[in-house]
Amino acid sequence: MLSPPLSLYIHLPWCVRKCPYCDFNSHPALETVDYPGYTDALLDDLTGELPLVAGRTVETIFFGGGTPSLFPPGEIGRLIKGIESRLPCSKDLEVTLEANPGTADQDRFVGYREAGVNRLSIGVQSFNSQSLKMLERIHGPRQALDAIGRARAAGFENINLDLMFGLPGQGVEQALEDVCTALEHQPEHVSFYQLTVEPNTRFFSTPPTLPSDEAIWEMQCAGQEMLAAGGVAQYEISAFSRPRFQCRHNLNYWTFGDYLGIGAGAHGKVTHRRQSLMIERRWKMRSPSRYVASRGTARMVAGTHVLSDHDTQLEFMMNALRLRAGFTSSLFEERTGLSFSSLKERLQLAEERGFIKKDGDIIGCTELGRRYLNDLLALFV
């Protein structure tokens, strides 16, 4: 049986300042960051992971953060060359880098493109100055628009725009104005997702006043309709794209593919096919300074965990049920090593409650299931 597709996630943990809603492993760059030293640590980290994926080809690379656009293009280029010298890479390798409109000038965008980045994800969040102020973003509407223009001028033909809705003080009309503005700039991809207040964030300790659930639902439905009318079709709960521009990296997550995670706090998932299929989760040391200090040693790996059959079922469903196209029984068995019959009772209960539907061998969420996804997933817990 073939191994799942393989991706590589690279975590660049620094940002100008931490946003009040952010629960990622990110750290303000209060002092001069040793970018070359961190690049060296990343390449040592990758070298240590190579025995896990010997002979396998990387299909996608994703630079996430933090704010990856703080990194000098030269270091991004050195990383990509270092990856290509260590691992076989697909001829049509997708390389995504997240960029903050407030941290990337024209030269940087040109540098990233020359380094091998071919997909840019711009963290706009909103084009409304008041909303950006409430989110404590370091950019304004003009900078967001300029960033899109600079990315096009640098030669990027695959651009994602991040948009959030359900923001403090936001009305339905404001949310739709953001979608309209995004569509005017013809992005290949839009991530349109609701602000959620996560533990260990400033918004959690000091909650802002958010729109009502009814208003948020109206924003979501109307925004999805507007995106579809603009030629950007929904293929996952919060992901929308033009034809042939779905994010292959994220699709690999949602279809339960494998990925290496390198960098401070990065997580990975690797399928081992020995006498029986075994799925291992791995994660790295969270502290950037301790991560770099541990370079070249086993201490970079903070922990590992082999999924139980029940963990595997739940994680597969948490990912695959996000996809609008659904999933097949053969994909479940191929990616988990489990019999599809092990899901039978839970799927039957979900179908009785109107959360899922079957179309031949394809299982997917109904509109009710998408709206109450957490209730649906609870059936598999």
Phi, psi and omega in degrees: 000137182290149174286155176296162173303153184241131175239169178228123176253133181238119183262121177249102200275358186266149175217169179293314172204157185276128179287150186292346180257357189276126176245015177282166177282083182232151187221130177300137179276074185286332179238174178298126181271137177275081182298315178300322179296321179291322176300316177301317180295320179299316181292324174295320178301312180298318179302321179292336181272346188305320180300339181286337188228033184305129177083357183265154184256134176279128182264328183215152173232139181226120174266110180240174184202203021053195179234092181302334181287001168283337184286137177298139178306325180300322179288324176296318178297320179295323177295312182298318178295321178295323177294313183295333179278346183254332185226143171298135180239144180300147177296330177251047181305127174268123181237109183255139173231130177280137182228139174263130181305338182269003186231007183228120176263180184301317182298322179294315179300317177298318179297318178296320180295318179292332180287342180121359176287128180237004176219129183243133177246110187261122183279072181291310183069312177198154173258007182263125186298321181292319179296318179296324178294317179297327179276355181060036175287153183271001179241162175248178181304318182297318179295324179296314179295320179296322181298320178297315179297319180295323179296318177296317181295332180281353176104008180283125180248008178220097186237131171256141173245126174276126175232135176249148173228170186077032184278158177306127178074005184275136173259168181301317182299320179295318180299318181288331175297322177298315180297317180299315180297318178300314182295329178300337182259011170053051177290150176284336185212144175227131169259112186242103189222155183279138172295126174241141180269110185262151173302157179065029173235162178293327177295333179286319181283330176230082188295133174280167175275116183258161176299162179293160178302322180295319180293320180295319178296322178293319176302314183297309183295313182293322178295319178296319178296319180294319179296317179298317179296334179272008177086012180249098190272142178286131174235353177209166188311317183238014184242134184224139182210161168281162181308134176073010180240023172298148180284108183294327179297310180291326176300325178295322174299310188290338176260017173064040173281182181261155175203140170273143175239118177239149183114164183299119178080003183290146178247149177223165178221125182229132177264125177255125178251094179249236176293327174217164182288135178226131180249126184243131170264139179225144177217154187255163179305134186282322184290120180302319182292318179290326177299311180294320181295337182264008186304139178080005180236165179292346182291345177298329179277113183280334180183161175221157180207127175270125183290136170285169177301320181291318176303317182296314177304310184296314182295321177300313183293323179300329180270306188294328181287351175284339185281132180295328180282349181076198181215166180252160177297325180292324177296317179302311183292322180294319186272340183251337185076010182253158177284137179298334180297340179293343179265353194307308184295318183290321177294322179297317178295318179296322179292321179297329180273000177080016183274330181230165176221155178243138176228091188068240180266005183261130177246130180210169180284146165277174175299323177296318180296323178292323181289324183244051184299322180297322177293322177296312182295332179300335179293340182257002180276000000 
